[in-house]
Coordinates of C-alpha atoms (C1' of nucleotides) in Angstrom, one line a residue:
Chain A
X1 CA -29.4 -10.5 13.6
X2 CA -26.4 -8.2 13.1
X3 CA -24.5 -7.6 16.4
X4 CA -22.7 -4.8 14.7
X5 CA -25.9 -2.8 14.1
X6 CA -26.5 -0.9 17.2
X7 CA -29.9 0.2 16.0
X8 CA -31.1 -3.3 15.9
X9 CA -34.4 -3.8 17.8
X10 CA -33.7 -4.6 21.4
X11 CA -30.1 -3.7 21.2
X12 CA -29.1 -1.6 24.1
X13 CA -27.7 1.8 23.1
X14 CA -24.5 3.1 24.7
X15 CA -24.7 6.4 26.5
X16 CA -22.7 9.3 25.1
X17 CA -19.0 9.2 26.1
X18 CA -17.9 11.3 29.1
X19 CA -14.5 11.9 30.5
X20 CA -13.8 10.7 34.0
X21 CA -11.5 13.0 35.8
X22 CA -9.8 10.3 37.8
X23 CA -10.0 7.3 35.5
X24 CA -9.4 9.3 32.3
X25 CA -11.8 6.9 30.7
X26 CA -13.7 8.4 27.8
X27 CA -15.9 5.5 27.1
X28 CA -19.4 4.7 28.2
X29 CA -18.7 3.3 31.7
X30 CA -20.7 3.9 34.8
X31 CA -19.1 7.3 35.1
X32 CA -20.9 8.5 32.0
X33 CA -23.9 9.2 34.1
X34 CA -22.2 11.5 36.5
X35 CA -22.0 15.3 36.2
X36 CA -18.9 17.2 37.0
X37 CA -19.6 17.3 40.7
X38 CA -20.1 13.6 40.8
X39 CA -17.0 12.8 38.8
X40 CA -15.0 15.0 41.1
X41 CA -16.4 13.3 44.2
X42 CA -15.8 9.9 42.7
X43 CA -12.2 10.7 41.9
X44 CA -11.5 11.2 45.6
X45 CA -12.9 7.8 46.4
X46 CA -11.0 5.6 44.0
X47 CA -7.6 4.1 44.0
X48 CA -6.0 3.9 40.5
X49 CA -3.3 1.4 39.8
X50 CA -1.4 -0.4 37.1
X51 CA -1.9 -4.1 36.7
X52 CA 0.2 -6.6 34.7
X53 CA -1.0 -9.3 32.3
X54 CA -2.1 -12.5 34.1
X55 CA -2.8 -10.6 37.3
X56 CA -5.9 -11.8 39.2
X57 CA -8.2 -8.9 40.1
X58 CA -10.5 -11.1 42.3
X59 CA -11.7 -14.6 42.7
X60 CA -15.1 -16.2 43.0
X61 CA -16.0 -16.4 46.7
X62 CA -13.7 -13.5 47.7
X63 CA -15.5 -11.0 49.8
X64 CA -16.8 -8.3 47.4
X65 CA -15.3 -5.3 49.3
X66 CA -14.8 -3.2 46.1
X67 CA -15.7 -3.0 42.5
X68 CA -13.2 -2.5 39.7
X69 CA -13.4 0.0 36.8
X70 CA -11.2 -1.3 34.0
X71 CA -9.7 1.9 32.6
X72 CA -7.4 0.3 30.1
X73 CA -6.6 -3.3 29.1
X74 CA -8.5 -6.5 28.6
X75 CA -9.7 -8.8 31.3
X76 CA -11.3 -12.3 31.5
X77 CA -14.3 -13.2 33.6
X78 CA -14.6 -16.9 34.3
X79 CA -15.9 -19.6 36.6
X80 CA -14.2 -22.8 37.7
X81 CA -16.1 -26.1 37.8
X82 CA -15.6 -28.6 40.5
X83 CA -13.9 -31.0 38.1
X84 CA -11.3 -28.4 37.1
X85 CA -12.8 -27.2 33.9
X86 CA -13.2 -23.5 33.2
X87 CA -16.1 -21.6 31.7
X88 CA -15.2 -18.1 30.5
X89 CA -18.2 -15.9 31.0
X90 CA -16.8 -13.1 28.8
X91 CA -14.1 -10.6 28.1
X92 CA -14.1 -7.0 29.3
X93 CA -12.5 -4.0 27.8
X94 CA -11.6 -0.4 28.4
X95 CA -14.3 1.4 30.4
X96 CA -16.1 -1.8 31.6
X97 CA -17.0 -2.3 35.2
X98 CA -16.1 -5.6 36.9
X99 CA -17.1 -7.3 40.1
X100 CA -20.4 -5.6 40.8
X101 CA -22.7 -7.9 42.7
X102 CA -25.6 -7.5 45.1
X103 CA -24.4 -10.5 47.2
X104 CA -21.6 -10.6 49.7
X105 CA -19.0 -12.2 47.4
X106 CA -17.7 -12.1 43.9
X107 CA -19.4 -14.6 41.7
X108 CA -16.6 -15.0 39.1
X109 CA -12.9 -14.9 38.8
X110 CA -11.4 -11.8 37.0
X111 CA -8.0 -11.9 35.5
X112 CA -6.1 -9.5 33.3
X113 CA -5.1 -10.7 29.8
X114 CA -3.0 -7.6 29.1
X115 CA -1.2 -5.0 31.1
X116 CA -3.6 -2.3 32.0
X117 CA -4.9 0.3 34.5
X118 CA -7.8 -0.1 36.9
X119 CA -9.6 1.9 39.5
X120 CA -10.8 0.1 42.6
X121 CA -13.8 1.7 44.3
X122 CA -14.7 0.5 47.7
X123 CA -18.1 -1.0 47.8
X124 CA -19.1 1.3 50.7
X125 CA -18.3 4.4 48.7
X126 CA -20.0 3.0 45.6
X127 CA -23.2 2.3 47.6
X128 CA -23.0 5.8 49.0
X129 CA -22.6 7.2 45.5
X130 CA -25.6 5.2 44.3
X131 CA -27.6 6.6 47.1
X132 CA -26.5 10.2 46.4
X133 CA -26.9 10.1 42.7
X134 CA -30.0 8.3 41.6
X135 CA -29.0 8.7 38.0
X136 CA -26.2 6.3 38.8
X137 CA -28.7 3.7 39.8
X138 CA -30.5 4.1 36.5
X139 CA -27.2 3.8 34.7
X140 CA -26.4 0.6 36.6
X141 CA -29.7 -0.9 35.6
X142 CA -28.8 -0.1 32.0
X143 CA -25.4 -1.7 32.3
X144 CA -26.9 -4.8 34.0
X145 CA -29.5 -5.2 31.3
X146 CA -26.8 -4.8 28.7
X147 CA -24.6 -7.4 30.3
X148 CA -27.6 -9.7 30.5
X149 CA -28.3 -9.3 26.8
X150 CA -24.7 -10.0 26.0
X151 CA -24.7 -13.2 28.1
X152 CA -27.9 -14.4 26.5
X153 CA -26.4 -13.9 23.1
X154 CA -23.5 -15.9 24.3
X155 CA -25.9 -18.6 25.4
X156 CA -27.3 -18.7 21.9
X157 CA -23.8 -19.1 20.4
X158 CA -22.8 -21.9 22.7
X159 CA -26.1 -23.7 22.7
X160 CA -27.1 -23.6 19.0
X161 CA -24.1 -23.0 16.8
X162 CA -21.4 -25.3 15.6
X163 CA -17.7 -24.8 16.0
X164 CA -16.9 -22.5 13.1
X165 CA -20.1 -20.5 13.6
X166 CA -19.2 -20.0 17.3
X167 CA -15.7 -18.7 16.4
X168 CA -17.2 -16.4 13.8
X169 CA -19.7 -15.1 16.4
X170 CA -16.9 -14.6 18.9
X171 CA -14.9 -12.5 16.4
X172 CA -17.9 -10.4 15.6
X173 CA -18.5 -9.8 19.3
X174 CA -14.9 -8.5 19.6
X175 CA -15.5 -6.3 16.5
X176 CA -18.6 -5.0 18.1
X177 CA -16.8 -4.1 21.3
X178 CA -14.1 -2.3 19.2
X179 CA -16.8 -0.4 17.3
X180 CA -18.6 0.6 20.5
X181 CA -15.3 2.2 21.7
X182 CA -14.8 4.2 18.5
X183 CA -12.1 1.9 17.0
X184 CA -12.2 0.0 13.8
X185 CA -14.1 -3.3 13.9
X186 CA -11.9 -4.6 11.1
X187 CA -8.5 -4.7 12.8
X188 CA -7.7 -5.1 16.5
X189 CA -5.7 -6.9 19.2
X190 CA -6.9 -10.3 20.3
X191 CA -4.9 -11.1 23.5
X192 CA -6.7 -14.3 24.4
X193 CA -5.4 -17.7 23.8
X194 CA -7.1 -20.5 21.8
X195 CA -7.7 -22.3 25.1
X196 CA -9.5 -19.2 26.6
X197 CA -11.6 -18.8 23.5
X198 CA -12.4 -22.5 23.7
X199 CA -13.4 -22.1 27.3
X200 CA -15.7 -19.2 26.3
X201 CA -17.3 -21.1 23.4
X202 CA -17.5 -24.5 24.9
X203 CA -14.9 -26.0 22.5
X204 CA -11.6 -27.7 22.8
X205 CA -8.6 -25.5 22.0
X206 CA -7.8 -27.7 19.0
X207 CA -11.3 -27.2 17.6
X208 CA -10.8 -23.4 18.0
X209 CA -7.5 -23.6 16.2
X210 CA -9.0 -25.6 13.3
X211 CA -11.9 -23.1 13.0
X212 CA -9.4 -20.3 12.8
X213 CA -7.5 -22.1 10.1
X214 CA -10.6 -22.7 8.1
X215 CA -11.6 -19.0 8.4
X216 CA -8.1 -18.0 7.3
X217 CA -8.3 -20.3 4.3
X218 CA -11.6 -18.7 3.3
X219 CA -10.1 -15.3 3.6
X220 CA -12.5 -14.2 6.4
X221 CA -9.7 -13.7 9.0
X222 CA -6.1 -12.6 8.7
X223 CA -3.6 -12.8 11.5
X224 CA -0.6 -10.7 10.7
X225 CA 1.1 -11.5 14.0
X226 CA 1.5 -9.8 17.3
X227 CA -1.9 -10.9 18.4
X228 CA -3.5 -8.8 15.8
X229 CA -6.6 -9.8 13.9
X230 CA -8.1 -8.5 10.7
X231 CA -11.6 -9.2 9.4
X232 CA -11.7 -8.2 5.8
X233 CA -15.3 -9.3 5.2
X234 CA -17.5 -8.7 8.2
X235 CA -20.7 -9.2 6.3
X236 CA -19.6 -12.7 5.2
X237 CA -18.5 -13.5 8.7
X238 CA -21.9 -12.5 10.0
X239 CA -23.7 -14.6 7.4
X240 CA -21.5 -17.6 8.5
X241 CA -22.3 -17.0 12.2
X242 CA -26.0 -16.8 11.4
X243 CA -25.9 -20.1 9.6
X244 CA -26.8 -18.7 6.2
X245 CA -25.7 -20.5 3.1
X246 CA -22.5 -19.1 1.6
X247 CA -22.4 -18.9 -2.2
X248 CA -18.6 -18.1 -2.3
Chain B
X1 CA -21.2 -25.5 44.2
X2 CA -24.7 -26.3 45.5
X3 CA -27.4 -24.3 43.7
X4 CA -29.8 -25.3 46.4
X5 CA -27.8 -23.7 49.1
X6 CA -28.9 -20.1 49.1
X7 CA -26.2 -19.2 51.6
X8 CA -23.5 -20.1 49.1
X9 CA -20.9 -17.3 48.6
X10 CA -22.1 -15.0 45.9
X11 CA -25.6 -16.4 45.7
X12 CA -28.1 -13.6 45.6
X13 CA -30.5 -13.7 48.5
X14 CA -34.2 -13.4 47.9
X15 CA -36.0 -10.6 49.7
X16 CA -38.7 -11.4 52.2
X17 CA -42.0 -12.2 50.6
X18 CA -44.6 -9.5 50.5
X19 CA -48.2 -9.6 49.4
X20 CA -49.1 -7.6 46.3
X21 CA -52.6 -6.2 46.7
X22 CA -53.4 -6.5 43.1
X23 CA -51.3 -9.4 41.9
X24 CA -51.9 -11.4 45.0
X25 CA -48.4 -12.6 44.6
X26 CA -46.6 -13.6 47.8
X27 CA -43.2 -14.3 46.4
X28 CA -40.2 -12.1 46.1
X29 CA -41.1 -10.2 42.9
X30 CA -40.4 -6.6 42.2
X31 CA -43.4 -5.7 44.4
X32 CA -41.6 -7.0 47.4
X33 CA -39.7 -3.7 47.7
X34 CA -42.9 -1.6 47.9
X35 CA -44.6 -0.4 51.0
X36 CA -48.4 -0.3 51.4
X37 CA -48.8 3.0 49.6
X38 CA -46.6 1.8 46.7
X39 CA -48.5 -1.5 46.3
X40 CA -51.8 0.4 46.4
X41 CA -50.6 2.8 43.7
X42 CA -49.3 0.0 41.6
X43 CA -52.6 -1.9 41.8
X44 CA -54.3 1.0 40.0
X45 CA -51.8 0.9 37.2
X46 CA -51.9 -2.7 36.3
X47 CA -54.1 -4.9 34.2
X48 CA -54.6 -8.4 35.5
X49 CA -55.6 -11.2 33.1
X50 CA -55.8 -14.9 32.7
X51 CA -53.7 -16.5 30.0
X52 CA -53.9 -20.0 28.5
X53 CA -51.1 -22.4 27.9
X54 CA -49.2 -21.8 24.6
X55 CA -50.3 -18.2 24.6
X56 CA -47.6 -15.8 23.4
X57 CA -47.0 -12.8 25.8
X58 CA -44.7 -10.9 23.5
X59 CA -42.2 -11.5 20.8
X60 CA -38.6 -10.4 20.2
X61 CA -38.7 -7.1 18.3
X62 CA -42.2 -6.1 19.5
X63 CA -42.3 -2.6 20.9
X64 CA -41.8 -2.9 24.7
X65 CA -44.8 -0.9 25.7
X66 CA -45.3 -2.9 28.9
X67 CA -43.7 -5.4 31.3
X68 CA -45.4 -8.5 32.5
X69 CA -45.6 -9.8 36.1
X70 CA -46.2 -13.5 36.1
X71 CA -48.6 -14.0 38.9
X72 CA -49.2 -17.7 38.5
X73 CA -48.0 -20.2 35.9
X74 CA -44.9 -21.1 34.0
X75 CA -43.5 -19.2 31.0
X76 CA -40.7 -19.8 28.5
X77 CA -38.2 -17.1 27.3
X78 CA -36.6 -17.9 24.0
X79 CA -34.9 -16.5 21.0
X80 CA -35.2 -17.7 17.4
X81 CA -32.1 -18.0 15.2
X82 CA -32.1 -17.0 11.6
X83 CA -31.9 -20.7 10.5
X84 CA -35.1 -21.5 12.5
X85 CA -33.4 -23.1 15.5
X86 CA -34.5 -22.0 18.9
X87 CA -32.6 -21.2 22.1
X88 CA -34.5 -21.2 25.3
X89 CA -33.0 -18.6 27.6
X90 CA -34.9 -19.8 30.6
X91 CA -38.2 -20.6 32.3
X92 CA -40.0 -18.2 34.6
X93 CA -42.4 -19.0 37.4
X94 CA -44.8 -17.5 39.9
X95 CA -43.7 -14.0 40.9
X96 CA -41.2 -13.4 38.1
X97 CA -41.0 -10.3 36.0
X98 CA -40.9 -10.7 32.2
X99 CA -40.0 -8.3 29.5
X100 CA -38.1 -5.6 31.3
X101 CA -35.6 -4.0 28.9
X102 CA -33.8 -0.7 28.7
X103 CA -34.1 -0.6 24.9
X104 CA -37.2 0.1 22.8
X105 CA -38.1 -3.5 22.0
X106 CA -38.4 -6.9 23.7
X107 CA -35.2 -8.9 23.2
X108 CA -36.8 -12.4 23.5
X109 CA -40.0 -14.2 22.9
X110 CA -42.2 -15.1 25.9
X111 CA -44.7 -17.9 25.8
X112 CA -46.9 -19.5 28.5
X113 CA -46.3 -23.2 29.1
X114 CA -49.3 -23.5 31.5
X115 CA -52.5 -21.7 32.1
X116 CA -51.8 -18.8 34.4
X117 CA -52.4 -15.2 35.5
X118 CA -50.4 -12.2 34.6
X119 CA -50.3 -8.4 35.3
X120 CA -49.4 -6.1 32.5
X121 CA -47.9 -2.8 33.7
X122 CA -47.4 -0.1 31.1
X123 CA -43.8 0.9 30.7
X124 CA -44.7 4.5 31.2
X125 CA -46.3 3.7 34.6
X126 CA -43.4 1.5 35.5
X127 CA -40.9 4.2 34.7
X128 CA -42.9 6.6 36.8
X129 CA -43.0 4.2 39.7
X130 CA -39.2 3.7 39.4
X131 CA -38.8 7.5 39.6
X132 CA -41.1 7.8 42.6
X133 CA -39.8 4.9 44.6
X134 CA -36.0 4.8 44.5
X135 CA -36.2 1.5 46.5
X136 CA -37.8 0.0 43.4
X137 CA -34.7 0.9 41.4
X138 CA -32.6 -0.8 43.9
X139 CA -34.8 -3.9 43.8
X140 CA -34.6 -3.9 40.0
X141 CA -30.8 -3.9 40.2
X142 CA -31.0 -6.9 42.5
X143 CA -33.3 -8.7 40.1
X144 CA -31.1 -7.9 37.2
X145 CA -28.0 -9.2 39.0
X146 CA -29.9 -12.3 40.0
X147 CA -31.0 -13.0 36.5
X148 CA -27.4 -12.4 35.2
X149 CA -26.1 -14.9 37.7
X150 CA -28.7 -17.5 36.6
X151 CA -27.8 -16.9 32.9
X152 CA -24.1 -17.3 33.7
X153 CA -24.8 -20.6 35.5
X154 CA -26.8 -21.7 32.5
X155 CA -23.8 -20.8 30.3
X156 CA -21.6 -23.0 32.4
X157 CA -24.1 -25.9 32.0
X158 CA -24.3 -25.6 28.3
X159 CA -20.7 -24.9 27.7
X160 CA -18.9 -27.4 30.0
X161 CA -21.2 -30.2 30.9
X162 CA -22.2 -33.3 29.0
X163 CA -25.7 -34.3 28.2
X164 CA -26.7 -36.2 31.4
X165 CA -25.0 -33.6 33.6
X166 CA -26.9 -30.8 31.8
X167 CA -30.2 -32.5 32.4
X168 CA -29.3 -33.0 36.1
X169 CA -28.3 -29.4 36.4
X170 CA -31.6 -28.4 34.8
X171 CA -33.6 -30.5 37.2
X172 CA -31.7 -29.0 40.1
X173 CA -32.5 -25.5 38.8
X174 CA -36.2 -26.4 38.8
X175 CA -35.8 -27.7 42.3
X176 CA -34.1 -24.5 43.3
X177 CA -36.9 -22.4 41.9
X178 CA -39.4 -24.5 43.8
X179 CA -37.5 -24.1 47.0
X180 CA -37.2 -20.4 46.6
X181 CA -41.0 -20.3 46.4
X182 CA -41.5 -22.3 49.6
X183 CA -42.4 -25.5 47.8
X184 CA -40.7 -28.9 48.1
X185 CA -37.7 -29.2 45.8
X186 CA -38.3 -33.0 45.7
X187 CA -41.6 -33.1 43.8
X188 CA -43.1 -30.6 41.4
X189 CA -44.7 -30.1 38.0
X190 CA -42.5 -30.0 35.0
X191 CA -44.7 -28.6 32.1
X192 CA -42.0 -28.3 29.5
X193 CA -41.5 -30.8 26.7
X194 CA -38.3 -32.7 25.9
X195 CA -37.8 -30.5 22.9
X196 CA -38.0 -27.3 25.0
X197 CA -35.6 -28.7 27.6
X198 CA -33.3 -29.6 24.7
X199 CA -33.5 -26.0 23.3
X200 CA -32.6 -24.8 26.8
X201 CA -29.6 -27.1 27.2
X202 CA -28.3 -27.2 23.7
X203 CA -29.3 -30.8 23.1
X204 CA -31.5 -32.7 20.7
X205 CA -34.8 -33.8 22.2
X206 CA -33.8 -37.4 21.8
X207 CA -30.7 -36.8 23.8
X208 CA -32.8 -35.3 26.6
X209 CA -35.1 -38.3 26.5
X210 CA -32.2 -40.7 26.7
X211 CA -30.7 -38.7 29.7
X212 CA -34.1 -38.9 31.5
X213 CA -34.2 -42.6 30.9
X214 CA -30.7 -43.0 32.3
X215 CA -31.5 -40.9 35.4
X216 CA -34.7 -42.9 35.9
X217 CA -32.8 -46.2 35.6
X218 CA -30.4 -44.9 38.3
X219 CA -33.2 -44.0 40.6
X220 CA -32.4 -40.3 40.6
X221 CA -35.6 -39.2 38.9
X222 CA -39.2 -40.5 39.0
X223 CA -42.0 -39.5 36.7
X224 CA -45.3 -40.7 38.2
X225 CA -47.2 -39.1 35.3
X226 CA -49.2 -35.9 34.9
X227 CA -46.0 -33.9 34.2
X228 CA -44.9 -34.5 37.8
X229 CA -41.3 -35.1 38.7
X230 CA -39.7 -36.5 41.8
X231 CA -36.1 -36.2 42.8
X232 CA -35.5 -38.7 45.6
X233 CA -31.8 -38.1 45.9
X234 CA -30.9 -34.5 45.3
X235 CA -27.4 -34.8 46.7
X236 CA -26.6 -37.5 44.2
X237 CA -28.1 -35.5 41.4
X238 CA -25.9 -32.6 42.5
X239 CA -22.8 -34.7 42.5
X240 CA -23.6 -35.9 39.0
X241 CA -24.1 -32.4 37.7
X242 CA -20.8 -31.3 39.2
X243 CA -19.1 -34.2 37.5
X244 CA -18.0 -35.9 40.6
X245 CA -17.4 -39.7 40.6
X246 CA -20.4 -41.7 41.7
X247 CA -19.7 -44.7 43.9
X248 CA -23.2 -46.1 43.7
Chain C
dC1 C1' 20.3 -19.3 20.6
dG2 C1' 17.9 -22.3 23.5
dG3 C1' 13.8 -22.8 26.3
dT4 C1' 9.0 -22.4 27.1
dG5 C1' 4.5 -21.7 25.9
dT6 C1' 1.2 -21.5 22.2
dC7 C1' -0.5 -23.0 18.0
dT8 C1' -1.2 -26.3 14.2
dT9 C1' -2.2 -30.5 12.2
dG10 C1' -3.2 -35.5 12.0
dA11 C1' -5.4 -39.8 13.6
dC12 C1' -8.7 -41.9 16.2
dG13 C1' -12.7 -42.6 19.2
dG14 C1' -16.8 -41.1 21.6
dT15 C1' -20.7 -38.3 22.5
dA16 C1' -24.5 -36.6 20.7
dC17 C1' -27.2 -35.6 16.2
dT18 C1' -30.2 -37.4 12.6
dC19 C1' -33.4 -40.3 10.7
dA20 C1' -36.9 -43.6 11.7
dA21 C1' -40.4 -46.4 13.9
dA22 C1' -42.7 -48.0 17.7
dA23 C1' -44.8 -46.9 22.2
dT24 C1' -47.1 -44.0 25.3
dC25 C1' -49.8 -40.3 26.7
dT26 C1' -53.7 -36.8 26.3
dG27 C1' -57.7 -35.1 25.2
dT28 C1' -62.0 -35.7 22.5
dG29 C1' -66.1 -37.7 21.2
dG30 C1' -69.0 -41.6 20.7
Chain D
dC1 C1' -66.1 -46.4 29.5
dC2 C1' -63.9 -47.1 25.4
dA3 C1' -62.0 -45.9 20.9
dC4 C1' -59.4 -42.9 18.3
dA5 C1' -56.3 -39.2 16.6
dG6 C1' -52.6 -36.3 17.5
dA7 C1' -48.8 -35.1 20.1
dT8 C1' -45.1 -36.5 22.7
dT9 C1' -41.8 -39.8 24.2
dT10 C1' -38.9 -43.6 23.8
dT11 C1' -35.6 -46.5 21.7
dG12 C1' -32.7 -48.1 17.9
dA13 C1' -29.3 -47.7 14.1
dG14 C1' -26.0 -45.1 11.6
dT15 C1' -23.3 -41.0 11.1
dA16 C1' -21.0 -36.6 11.9
dC17 C1' -18.9 -33.5 14.6
dC18 C1' -15.9 -32.5 17.9
dG19 C1' -12.9 -34.1 21.9
dT20 C1' -8.7 -36.4 23.1
dC21 C1' -4.1 -37.8 22.4
dA22 C1' 0.1 -36.9 20.1
dA23 C1' 3.8 -34.8 17.6
dG24 C1' 5.7 -31.2 15.2
dA25 C1' 5.9 -26.1 14.0
dC26 C1' 6.0 -21.6 15.4
dA27 C1' 6.6 -17.4 18.3
dC28 C1' 8.2 -15.0 22.0
dC29 C1' 11.7 -13.9 25.5
dG30 C1' 15.5 -13.9 28.1

DNA sequence: CGGTGTCTTGACGGTACTCAAAATCTGTGG
DNA sequence: CCACAGATTTTGAGTACCGTCAAGACACCG
C-alpha cells in the first residue's frame, strides 16, 4: 500500500518521457505516444497561452469545444453542489490533460492555482488526431485508467480514513506526483489553501489546519514558508496514512 | 443535478443496445460497439459460466490474465485497507465489464452479490480484439470516461453529503442503473447488505440502517421484503440528496 | 505600514461511531 | 408447517471525532 512505489501491483506505469515540440512538455502526457510527425502535426493545431493564478479554464456544463494540456502550473478540478459546497476532485500538474470528456460538456470546473502555461486543442482536431494515430487512443485509455485508479484511491481516503490520515495521504499523493515528474518527493510547492485541501478530503478547513499542526509537531511535515512543504520521513507518513501503529 | 436525467450536461450517453451472440447481453456493454463479425469472433474467444452469490471473481493484486463481462447478476468492487477496513468502489450490474486495467494486476476485489452469469475473456484475446477493431478502443474510452464520472459522483457523495443524503444518493444511483437497463427506477432488487452500503458510503452499518429507517418513516422508501426496494417519490429523494430544503 | 486574505487555535455542539441487545429475516431440517 | 440456528437489521445509550463559530496571529502585497 505504498503510493510512492510505482512497481506496486496494479499501479499504472508512466510511459517514457517525450518532448512535445509545441508544448515543450517533457513529462508523460498524451503527447508521449506521438512520434515526430505526430508531434509536429499537433503543434500546428494547438494554441499555447499563459494563464494567471485563479484563472478559470472551464466550468462544468460549458460546451466542451476543446481540451487543455497543462504545460506548466498547478490546476484544481472541482464540482459545485447545489447547496454551494464544493468537492475538489483532484489537482493536476505539469503535463496533465484536463477537460477530456466523451459527452458534449465539461463535467467539472477547472481553475489554475498558480500562474502557468496551457495548450488548448480544439476537440475537432483532437478527435481527428485520435482517428489518425491509433496509438493515441491506446494512450488515452491508459490515462483514463490511471485517472480512474487515482480517483478510487481518493475515494478510499475520504471514505475510510480519519482526518490526520487523510492529510497524510494527500501529502503522499503530492509527493507521488512530484516523483513521477522527476522531482524530489521530499520538498515541493503546495499552492493550494487549507480550504481547498479540505474540499478535496471532505474536511473543514480548520480540521485540515489542525492536522497540519499535529503533523508538524510530530516532525512529519515542515513548512519553511513560501508555500513550500518538506516531508522528512515519508515512510512514517505512509505508516500513518495506512493506519498502522506508530511506535515513535 | 439530476442523475436520472441522462440528457444532463456532461452526462455520458449510453450507446444503443446490441445483442451479444455469446453473452446474450442486450445492454450497452463493450460488445455494443461490435458488428456481427466482431460479435461472432468474440463469442469464440470467451468462456461463459455461472457463478454463485458470494463467489470471488478476482482479487486485488491477482495477475490480470482476463477481464470479466457480467452478463447477469450484481457484483461488488472493493478494496481492502491495511487495517482491515473495506472501501466499496461501486456495484456492477448486467452488461458491465469488470477487471479491465492497463497494469499487470487487478486493482480491486470483485465479488458476486447474487447468482449470475459471466463471460471471461482472456486479456490476450481482448488486446487482439482491440487492435483489430478500433471502434472497440473508442468504446472502451467511453466506458472508462463513464466510470470515471461515476466515481467522481461517488466522491462528491462521500465527501460532502451527510448520512441520510448519502443513502438517498445511493438509492438514486441504483435507480439510475435500473433505468439505464430499461427497468423501472421505482422498484428493484437491492441485494447488498447494510454493511456493504456503509462501506460504499463511508458510513457505519448502523448509520445506514438508521438512515433507511428515517427514509421509510418519511415515505421516501418502501421495503416490501425479499430485498426489494420501492422509491415512490424519486423527485423528493433527489431534493434530499441535493441538500435542498424539504417543505413536506 | 496598513489592509486583506489565510492560517491557527480555542470552545462548544452535533453528527456519526462504537458497543450492546433485542428483533427480524432466511434458510434448513424435522 | 413449524421449529431452530445463523445472519442481518434495528434500536438504544454513550462517546469521540470533527464541524461550526469566533477571535487572534500571521503572511503577503500594494
